[in-house]
Backbone as XML, in Angstrom:
<?xml version="1.0"?>
<chain id="A" units="angstrom">
  <residue number="1" name="MET">
    <atom name="N" x="0.889" y="-1.187" z="0.004"/>
    <atom name="CA" x="-0.033" y="0.012" z="0.009"/>
    <atom name="C" x="0.940" y="1.178" z="-0.061"/>
  </residue>
  <residue number="2" name="LYS">
    <atom name="N" x="0.579" y="2.108" z="-0.897"/>
    <atom name="CA" x="1.335" y="3.362" z="-0.914"/>
    <atom name="C" x="0.788" y="4.496" z="-0.232"/>
  </residue>
  <residue number="3" name="ILE">
    <atom name="N" x="1.384" y="5.007" z="0.692"/>
    <atom name="CA" x="0.966" y="6.283" z="1.504"/>
    <atom name="C" x="1.291" y="7.552" z="0.672"/>
  </residue>
  <residue number="4" name="ASP">
    <atom name="N" x="0.335" y="8.327" z="0.498"/>
    <atom name="CA" x="0.555" y="9.604" z="-0.192"/>
    <atom name="C" x="-0.114" y="10.724" z="0.614"/>
  </residue>
  <residue number="5" name="GLU">
    <atom name="N" x="0.053" y="12.006" z="0.061"/>
    <atom name="CA" x="-0.407" y="13.066" z="0.714"/>
    <atom name="C" x="-1.850" y="13.098" z="0.923"/>
  </residue>
  <residue number="6" name="LYS">
    <atom name="N" x="-2.546" y="12.738" z="-0.175"/>
    <atom name="CA" x="-4.006" y="12.644" z="-0.218"/>
    <atom name="C" x="-4.558" y="11.738" z="0.894"/>
  </residue>
  <residue number="7" name="LEU">
    <atom name="N" x="-4.002" y="10.568" z="1.174"/>
    <atom name="CA" x="-4.411" y="9.701" z="2.077"/>
    <atom name="C" x="-4.070" y="10.238" z="3.533"/>
  </residue>
  <residue number="8" name="ILE">
    <atom name="N" x="-2.915" y="10.795" z="3.700"/>
    <atom name="CA" x="-2.607" y="11.468" z="4.942"/>
    <atom name="C" x="-3.607" y="12.558" z="5.313"/>
  </residue>
  <residue number="9" name="GLU">
    <atom name="N" x="-3.954" y="13.408" z="4.313"/>
    <atom name="CA" x="-4.878" y="14.455" z="4.518"/>
    <atom name="C" x="-6.248" y="13.901" z="4.949"/>
  </residue>
  <residue number="10" name="GLU">
    <atom name="N" x="-6.632" y="12.799" z="4.305"/>
    <atom name="CA" x="-7.956" y="12.203" z="4.547"/>
    <atom name="C" x="-7.881" y="11.697" z="6.037"/>
  </residue>
  <residue number="11" name="ILE">
    <atom name="N" x="-6.879" y="10.983" z="6.416"/>
    <atom name="CA" x="-6.725" y="10.477" z="7.850"/>
    <atom name="C" x="-6.746" y="11.578" z="8.803"/>
  </residue>
  <residue number="12" name="ALA">
    <atom name="N" x="-5.961" y="12.615" z="8.435"/>
    <atom name="CA" x="-5.949" y="13.829" z="9.321"/>
    <atom name="C" x="-7.324" y="14.405" z="9.560"/>
  </residue>
  <residue number="13" name="LYS">
    <atom name="N" x="-8.036" y="14.494" z="8.500"/>
    <atom name="CA" x="-9.312" y="15.070" z="8.554"/>
    <atom name="C" x="-10.261" y="14.190" z="9.331"/>
  </residue>
  <residue number="14" name="LEU">
    <atom name="N" x="-10.308" y="12.908" z="9.159"/>
    <atom name="CA" x="-11.064" y="12.030" z="9.964"/>
    <atom name="C" x="-10.775" y="12.021" z="11.420"/>
  </residue>
  <residue number="15" name="ALA">
    <atom name="N" x="-9.460" y="12.077" z="11.692"/>
    <atom name="CA" x="-8.954" y="12.157" z="13.121"/>
    <atom name="C" x="-8.940" y="13.616" z="13.727"/>
  </residue>
  <residue number="16" name="ARG">
    <atom name="N" x="-9.378" y="14.460" z="12.850"/>
    <atom name="CA" x="-9.425" y="15.954" z="13.263"/>
    <atom name="C" x="-8.003" y="16.335" z="13.933"/>
  </residue>
  <residue number="17" name="LEU">
    <atom name="N" x="-6.939" y="15.981" z="13.071"/>
    <atom name="CA" x="-5.583" y="16.304" z="13.413"/>
    <atom name="C" x="-5.116" y="17.342" z="12.476"/>
  </residue>
  <residue number="18" name="GLU">
    <atom name="N" x="-4.232" y="18.199" z="12.895"/>
    <atom name="CA" x="-3.467" y="19.086" z="12.000"/>
    <atom name="C" x="-2.058" y="18.634" z="11.955"/>
  </residue>
  <residue number="19" name="ILE">
    <atom name="N" x="-1.586" y="18.323" z="10.791"/>
    <atom name="CA" x="-0.271" y="17.736" z="10.608"/>
    <atom name="C" x="0.670" y="18.793" z="10.055"/>
  </residue>
  <residue number="20" name="GLU">
    <atom name="N" x="1.732" y="19.121" z="10.820"/>
    <atom name="CA" x="2.654" y="20.202" z="10.346"/>
    <atom name="C" x="3.609" y="19.741" z="9.266"/>
  </residue>
  <residue number="21" name="ASN">
    <atom name="N" x="4.239" y="18.560" z="9.427"/>
    <atom name="CA" x="5.240" y="18.073" z="8.589"/>
    <atom name="C" x="4.660" y="16.907" z="7.845"/>
  </residue>
  <residue number="22" name="LYS">
    <atom name="N" x="3.973" y="17.135" z="6.762"/>
    <atom name="CA" x="3.274" y="16.082" z="6.129"/>
    <atom name="C" x="4.213" y="14.963" z="5.613"/>
  </residue>
  <residue number="23" name="GLN">
    <atom name="N" x="5.347" y="15.466" z="4.941"/>
    <atom name="CA" x="6.373" y="14.411" z="4.405"/>
    <atom name="C" x="6.858" y="13.548" z="5.374"/>
  </residue>
  <residue number="24" name="GLU">
    <atom name="N" x="7.261" y="14.076" z="6.596"/>
    <atom name="CA" x="7.752" y="13.192" z="7.638"/>
    <atom name="C" x="6.807" y="12.144" z="8.126"/>
  </residue>
  <residue number="25" name="PHE">
    <atom name="N" x="5.459" y="12.657" z="8.166"/>
    <atom name="CA" x="4.428" y="11.779" z="8.565"/>
    <atom name="C" x="4.135" y="10.682" z="7.601"/>
  </residue>
  <residue number="26" name="ILE">
    <atom name="N" x="4.209" y="11.023" z="6.319"/>
    <atom name="CA" x="4.136" y="10.095" z="5.183"/>
    <atom name="C" x="5.201" y="9.051" z="5.171"/>
  </residue>
  <residue number="27" name="ASN">
    <atom name="N" x="6.428" y="9.449" z="5.484"/>
    <atom name="CA" x="7.542" y="8.459" z="5.568"/>
    <atom name="C" x="7.389" y="7.507" z="6.771"/>
  </residue>
  <residue number="28" name="GLU">
    <atom name="N" x="6.802" y="8.116" z="7.952"/>
    <atom name="CA" x="6.722" y="7.217" z="9.088"/>
    <atom name="C" x="5.613" y="6.241" z="8.923"/>
  </residue>
  <residue number="29" name="MET">
    <atom name="N" x="4.485" y="6.691" z="8.313"/>
    <atom name="CA" x="3.271" y="5.871" z="8.140"/>
    <atom name="C" x="3.615" y="4.658" z="7.039"/>
  </residue>
  <residue number="30" name="GLN">
    <atom name="N" x="4.546" y="5.180" z="5.988"/>
    <atom name="CA" x="4.932" y="4.145" z="5.035"/>
    <atom name="C" x="5.758" y="3.009" z="5.695"/>
  </residue>
  <residue number="31" name="LYS">
    <atom name="N" x="6.686" y="3.455" z="6.627"/>
    <atom name="CA" x="7.429" y="2.426" z="7.340"/>
    <atom name="C" x="6.597" y="1.492" z="8.158"/>
  </residue>
  <residue number="32" name="ILE">
    <atom name="N" x="5.570" y="1.948" z="8.807"/>
    <atom name="CA" x="4.619" y="1.094" z="9.504"/>
    <atom name="C" x="3.905" y="0.221" z="8.601"/>
  </residue>
  <residue number="33" name="VAL">
    <atom name="N" x="3.298" y="0.672" z="7.550"/>
    <atom name="CA" x="2.510" y="-0.094" z="6.488"/>
    <atom name="C" x="3.447" y="-1.167" z="5.843"/>
  </residue>
  <residue number="34" name="ASP">
    <atom name="N" x="4.737" y="-0.785" z="5.548"/>
    <atom name="CA" x="5.674" y="-1.770" z="4.965"/>
    <atom name="C" x="5.973" y="-2.805" z="5.995"/>
  </residue>
  <residue number="35" name="TYR">
    <atom name="N" x="6.023" y="-2.516" z="7.326"/>
    <atom name="CA" x="6.385" y="-3.474" z="8.265"/>
    <atom name="C" x="5.173" y="-4.602" z="8.424"/>
  </residue>
  <residue number="36" name="PHE">
    <atom name="N" x="3.980" y="-4.003" z="8.373"/>
    <atom name="CA" x="2.838" y="-4.898" z="8.379"/>
    <atom name="C" x="2.681" y="-5.655" z="7.236"/>
  </residue>
  <residue number="37" name="GLU">
    <atom name="N" x="3.196" y="-5.200" z="5.979"/>
    <atom name="CA" x="3.148" y="-6.075" z="4.908"/>
    <atom name="C" x="4.238" y="-7.203" z="4.927"/>
  </residue>
  <residue number="38" name="LEU">
    <atom name="N" x="5.260" y="-6.802" z="5.611"/>
    <atom name="CA" x="6.338" y="-7.837" z="5.790"/>
    <atom name="C" x="5.781" y="-8.954" z="6.718"/>
  </residue>
  <residue number="39" name="LEU">
    <atom name="N" x="5.126" y="-8.542" z="7.761"/>
    <atom name="CA" x="4.443" y="-9.578" z="8.772"/>
    <atom name="C" x="3.543" y="-10.326" z="8.058"/>
  </residue>
  <residue number="40" name="ASN">
    <atom name="N" x="2.711" y="-9.757" z="7.292"/>
    <atom name="CA" x="1.625" y="-10.437" z="6.523"/>
    <atom name="C" x="2.243" y="-11.501" z="5.663"/>
  </residue>
  <residue number="41" name="ASN">
    <atom name="N" x="3.421" y="-11.408" z="5.146"/>
    <atom name="CA" x="3.966" y="-12.379" z="4.381"/>
    <atom name="C" x="4.876" y="-13.477" z="5.044"/>
  </residue>
  <residue number="42" name="VAL">
    <atom name="N" x="4.888" y="-13.336" z="6.305"/>
    <atom name="CA" x="5.644" y="-14.361" z="7.126"/>
    <atom name="C" x="4.911" y="-15.785" z="6.955"/>
  </residue>
  <residue number="43" name="ASP">
    <atom name="N" x="5.518" y="-16.805" z="6.634"/>
    <atom name="CA" x="5.057" y="-18.070" z="6.579"/>
    <atom name="C" x="4.770" y="-18.632" z="7.982"/>
  </residue>
  <residue number="44" name="THR">
    <atom name="N" x="3.400" y="-18.815" z="8.420"/>
    <atom name="CA" x="3.046" y="-19.299" z="9.656"/>
    <atom name="C" x="2.455" y="-20.742" z="9.603"/>
  </residue>
  <residue number="45" name="GLU">
    <atom name="N" x="2.552" y="-21.333" z="8.468"/>
    <atom name="CA" x="2.025" y="-22.770" z="8.308"/>
    <atom name="C" x="2.649" y="-23.663" z="9.288"/>
  </residue>
  <residue number="46" name="GLY">
    <atom name="N" x="1.822" y="-24.351" z="10.026"/>
    <atom name="CA" x="2.272" y="-25.433" z="11.039"/>
    <atom name="C" x="2.681" y="-24.855" z="12.311"/>
  </residue>
  <residue number="47" name="ILE">
    <atom name="N" x="2.597" y="-23.474" z="12.546"/>
    <atom name="CA" x="2.858" y="-22.891" z="13.689"/>
    <atom name="C" x="1.585" y="-22.708" z="14.601"/>
  </residue>
  <residue number="48" name="GLU">
    <atom name="N" x="1.610" y="-23.226" z="15.802"/>
    <atom name="CA" x="0.376" y="-23.281" z="16.613"/>
    <atom name="C" x="0.156" y="-21.844" z="17.124"/>
  </residue>
  <residue number="49" name="PRO">
    <atom name="N" x="-1.030" y="-21.335" z="17.107"/>
    <atom name="CA" x="-1.339" y="-19.909" z="17.659"/>
    <atom name="C" x="-1.093" y="-19.940" z="19.117"/>
  </residue>
  <residue number="50" name="MET">
    <atom name="N" x="-0.623" y="-18.772" z="19.548"/>
    <atom name="CA" x="-0.562" y="-18.569" z="21.062"/>
    <atom name="C" x="-0.779" y="-17.135" z="21.377"/>
  </residue>
  <residue number="51" name="TYR">
    <atom name="N" x="-1.191" y="-16.871" z="22.597"/>
    <atom name="CA" x="-1.477" y="-15.544" z="23.031"/>
    <atom name="C" x="-0.257" y="-14.873" z="23.722"/>
  </residue>
  <residue number="52" name="THR">
    <atom name="N" x="0.767" y="-15.585" z="24.142"/>
    <atom name="CA" x="2.008" y="-15.078" z="24.554"/>
    <atom name="C" x="3.111" y="-15.948" z="24.389"/>
  </residue>
  <residue number="53" name="PRO">
    <atom name="N" x="4.365" y="-15.443" z="24.083"/>
    <atom name="CA" x="5.470" y="-16.293" z="23.860"/>
    <atom name="C" x="6.092" y="-16.873" z="25.239"/>
  </residue>
  <residue number="54" name="LEU">
    <atom name="N" x="5.585" y="-16.390" z="26.293"/>
    <atom name="CA" x="6.162" y="-16.713" z="27.540"/>
    <atom name="C" x="5.332" y="-17.915" z="28.178"/>
  </residue>
  <residue number="55" name="GLU">
    <atom name="N" x="6.058" y="-18.862" z="28.963"/>
    <atom name="CA" x="5.364" y="-19.845" z="29.543"/>
    <atom name="C" x="4.719" y="-19.375" z="30.806"/>
  </residue>
  <residue number="56" name="SER">
    <atom name="N" x="3.500" y="-19.763" z="31.072"/>
    <atom name="CA" x="2.788" y="-19.242" z="32.199"/>
    <atom name="C" x="2.524" y="-20.389" z="33.206"/>
  </residue>
  <residue number="57" name="SER">
    <atom name="N" x="3.077" y="-20.150" z="34.341"/>
    <atom name="CA" x="2.862" y="-21.220" z="35.330"/>
    <atom name="C" x="1.941" y="-20.776" z="36.483"/>
  </residue>
  <residue number="58" name="ALA">
    <atom name="N" x="1.466" y="-19.520" z="36.407"/>
    <atom name="CA" x="0.557" y="-18.952" z="37.283"/>
    <atom name="C" x="-0.815" y="-19.681" z="37.178"/>
  </residue>
  <residue number="59" name="SER">
    <atom name="N" x="-1.382" y="-20.128" z="38.369"/>
    <atom name="CA" x="-2.726" y="-20.730" z="38.313"/>
    <atom name="C" x="-3.645" y="-19.681" z="39.082"/>
  </residue>
  <residue number="60" name="LEU">
    <atom name="N" x="-4.887" y="-19.913" z="38.625"/>
    <atom name="CA" x="-5.923" y="-18.988" z="39.259"/>
    <atom name="C" x="-6.503" y="-19.590" z="40.387"/>
  </residue>
  <residue number="61" name="ARG">
    <atom name="N" x="-6.765" y="-18.854" z="41.345"/>
    <atom name="CA" x="-7.358" y="-19.349" z="42.665"/>
    <atom name="C" x="-8.757" y="-19.480" z="42.441"/>
  </residue>
  <residue number="62" name="GLU">
    <atom name="N" x="-9.469" y="-20.340" z="43.240"/>
    <atom name="CA" x="-10.928" y="-20.410" z="43.190"/>
    <atom name="C" x="-11.569" y="-19.147" z="43.724"/>
  </residue>
  <residue number="63" name="ASN">
    <atom name="N" x="-12.629" y="-18.877" z="43.122"/>
    <atom name="CA" x="-13.520" y="-17.750" z="43.618"/>
    <atom name="C" x="-14.201" y="-18.157" z="44.770"/>
  </residue>
  <residue number="64" name="GLY">
    <atom name="N" x="-14.464" y="-17.293" z="45.715"/>
    <atom name="CA" x="-15.265" y="-17.642" z="46.876"/>
    <atom name="C" x="-15.763" y="-16.486" z="47.599"/>
  </residue>
  <residue number="65" name="VAL">
    <atom name="N" x="-16.801" y="-16.653" z="48.348"/>
    <atom name="CA" x="-17.364" y="-15.585" z="49.075"/>
    <atom name="C" x="-16.622" y="-15.476" z="50.454"/>
  </residue>
  <residue number="66" name="VAL">
    <atom name="N" x="-15.984" y="-14.182" z="50.721"/>
    <atom name="CA" x="-15.417" y="-13.898" z="51.960"/>
    <atom name="C" x="-16.163" y="-12.879" z="52.765"/>
  </residue>
  <residue number="67" name="ASN">
    <atom name="N" x="-16.714" y="-13.247" z="53.850"/>
    <atom name="CA" x="-17.417" y="-12.280" z="54.690"/>
    <atom name="C" x="-16.464" y="-11.352" z="55.434"/>
  </residue>
  <residue number="68" name="PHE">
    <atom name="N" x="-16.787" y="-10.025" z="55.358"/>
    <atom name="CA" x="-15.970" y="-9.045" z="55.966"/>
    <atom name="C" x="-16.716" y="-8.841" z="57.353"/>
  </residue>
  <residue number="69" name="GLU">
    <atom name="N" x="-15.790" y="-8.918" z="58.449"/>
    <atom name="CA" x="-16.215" y="-9.015" z="59.746"/>
    <atom name="C" x="-16.603" y="-7.652" z="60.295"/>
  </residue>
  <residue number="70" name="ASN">
    <atom name="N" x="-15.943" y="-6.620" z="59.872"/>
    <atom name="CA" x="-16.100" y="-5.319" z="60.509"/>
    <atom name="C" x="-16.840" y="-4.381" z="59.546"/>
  </residue>
  <residue number="71" name="VAL">
    <atom name="N" x="-18.071" y="-4.704" z="59.163"/>
    <atom name="CA" x="-18.857" y="-3.936" z="58.288"/>
    <atom name="C" x="-19.206" y="-2.581" z="58.775"/>
  </residue>
  <residue number="72" name="GLU">
    <atom name="N" x="-19.464" y="-2.511" z="60.150"/>
    <atom name="CA" x="-19.951" y="-1.275" z="60.762"/>
    <atom name="C" x="-18.802" y="-0.182" z="60.670"/>
  </residue>
  <residue number="73" name="SER">
    <atom name="N" x="-17.548" y="-0.620" z="60.624"/>
    <atom name="CA" x="-16.375" y="0.366" z="60.602"/>
    <atom name="C" x="-16.405" y="1.105" z="59.164"/>
  </residue>
  <residue number="74" name="ILE">
    <atom name="N" x="-16.906" y="0.321" z="58.184"/>
    <atom name="CA" x="-16.981" y="0.972" z="56.848"/>
    <atom name="C" x="-18.273" y="1.976" z="56.847"/>
  </residue>
  <residue number="75" name="ARG">
    <atom name="N" x="-19.352" y="1.334" z="57.316"/>
    <atom name="CA" x="-20.535" y="2.152" z="57.436"/>
    <atom name="C" x="-20.386" y="3.505" z="58.002"/>
  </residue>
  <residue number="76" name="LYS">
    <atom name="N" x="-19.753" y="3.555" z="59.227"/>
    <atom name="CA" x="-19.653" y="4.777" z="59.928"/>
    <atom name="C" x="-18.680" y="5.761" z="59.377"/>
  </residue>
  <residue number="77" name="ASN">
    <atom name="N" x="-17.748" y="5.259" z="58.502"/>
    <atom name="CA" x="-16.864" y="6.237" z="57.791"/>
    <atom name="C" x="-17.374" y="6.592" z="56.429"/>
  </residue>
  <residue number="78" name="PHE">
    <atom name="N" x="-18.443" y="6.121" z="55.992"/>
    <atom name="CA" x="-19.106" y="6.457" z="54.718"/>
    <atom name="C" x="-19.882" y="7.735" z="54.789"/>
  </residue>
  <residue number="79" name="PRO">
    <atom name="N" x="-19.670" y="8.580" z="53.852"/>
    <atom name="CA" x="-20.498" y="9.939" z="54.006"/>
    <atom name="C" x="-21.969" y="9.877" z="53.825"/>
  </residue>
  <residue number="80" name="GLU">
    <atom name="N" x="-22.467" y="9.045" z="52.984"/>
    <atom name="CA" x="-23.921" y="8.879" z="52.809"/>
    <atom name="C" x="-24.376" y="7.453" z="52.959"/>
  </residue>
  <residue number="81" name="ARG">
    <atom name="N" x="-25.467" y="7.202" z="53.714"/>
    <atom name="CA" x="-26.076" y="5.882" z="53.875"/>
    <atom name="C" x="-27.523" y="6.019" z="53.683"/>
  </residue>
  <residue number="82" name="GLU">
    <atom name="N" x="-28.156" y="4.962" z="53.399"/>
    <atom name="CA" x="-29.656" y="4.786" z="53.309"/>
    <atom name="C" x="-29.869" y="3.424" z="53.853"/>
  </residue>
  <residue number="83" name="GLY">
    <atom name="N" x="-30.314" y="3.393" z="55.017"/>
    <atom name="CA" x="-30.586" y="2.064" z="55.636"/>
    <atom name="C" x="-29.209" y="1.302" z="55.746"/>
  </residue>
  <residue number="84" name="ASN">
    <atom name="N" x="-29.114" y="0.065" z="55.180"/>
    <atom name="CA" x="-27.848" y="-0.686" z="55.241"/>
    <atom name="C" x="-27.074" y="-0.494" z="54.036"/>
  </residue>
  <residue number="85" name="TYR">
    <atom name="N" x="-27.519" y="0.391" z="53.174"/>
    <atom name="CA" x="-26.814" y="0.702" z="51.834"/>
    <atom name="C" x="-25.922" y="1.893" z="51.933"/>
  </residue>
  <residue number="86" name="LEU">
    <atom name="N" x="-24.853" y="1.935" z="51.194"/>
    <atom name="CA" x="-23.998" y="2.999" z="51.096"/>
    <atom name="C" x="-24.365" y="3.696" z="49.718"/>
  </residue>
  <residue number="87" name="LYS">
    <atom name="N" x="-24.484" y="5.029" z="49.819"/>
    <atom name="CA" x="-24.937" y="5.862" z="48.618"/>
    <atom name="C" x="-23.667" y="6.267" z="47.993"/>
  </residue>
  <residue number="88" name="VAL">
    <atom name="N" x="-23.553" y="6.212" z="46.774"/>
    <atom name="CA" x="-22.410" y="6.740" z="45.930"/>
    <atom name="C" x="-22.928" y="7.572" z="44.725"/>
  </residue>
  <residue number="89" name="PRO">
    <atom name="N" x="-22.205" y="8.537" z="44.282"/>
    <atom name="CA" x="-22.636" y="9.368" z="43.174"/>
    <atom name="C" x="-23.061" y="8.572" z="42.056"/>
  </residue>
  <residue number="90" name="GLY">
    <atom name="N" x="-24.237" y="8.988" z="41.283"/>
    <atom name="CA" x="-24.557" y="8.342" z="40.091"/>
    <atom name="C" x="-23.709" y="8.505" z="38.990"/>
  </residue>
  <residue number="91" name="ILE">
    <atom name="N" x="-23.624" y="7.558" z="38.144"/>
    <atom name="CA" x="-22.740" y="7.576" z="36.990"/>
    <atom name="C" x="-23.551" y="7.878" z="35.616"/>
  </residue>
  <residue number="92" name="HIS">
    <atom name="N" x="-24.828" y="7.674" z="35.735"/>
    <atom name="CA" x="-25.627" y="7.941" z="34.507"/>
    <atom name="C" x="-26.384" y="9.320" z="34.608"/>
  </residue>
  <residue number="93" name="LYS">
    <atom name="N" x="-26.438" y="9.841" z="33.459"/>
    <atom name="CA" x="-27.132" y="11.171" z="33.411"/>
    <atom name="C" x="-28.580" y="11.003" z="33.051"/>
  </residue>
</chain>
């Protein structure tokens, strides 16, 4: 894929960016696209997909309910309460 000034201007317009040095940007984008084309041509036949090249020996613990013994200490330090519930600011408008 060839990166040219027209493409850069369109990308900048869509991203609402103002590019000062278009030629430098074109050169950098071309390097990135060329690298992806190189990766696209790598023969991966027979290579098993993986999510990380590192061996993972970490195991996950079982989920379980843990009762907190001192609930009242949290309630008394919370600024707003309604019955047994703690009130927090709303996140929806």
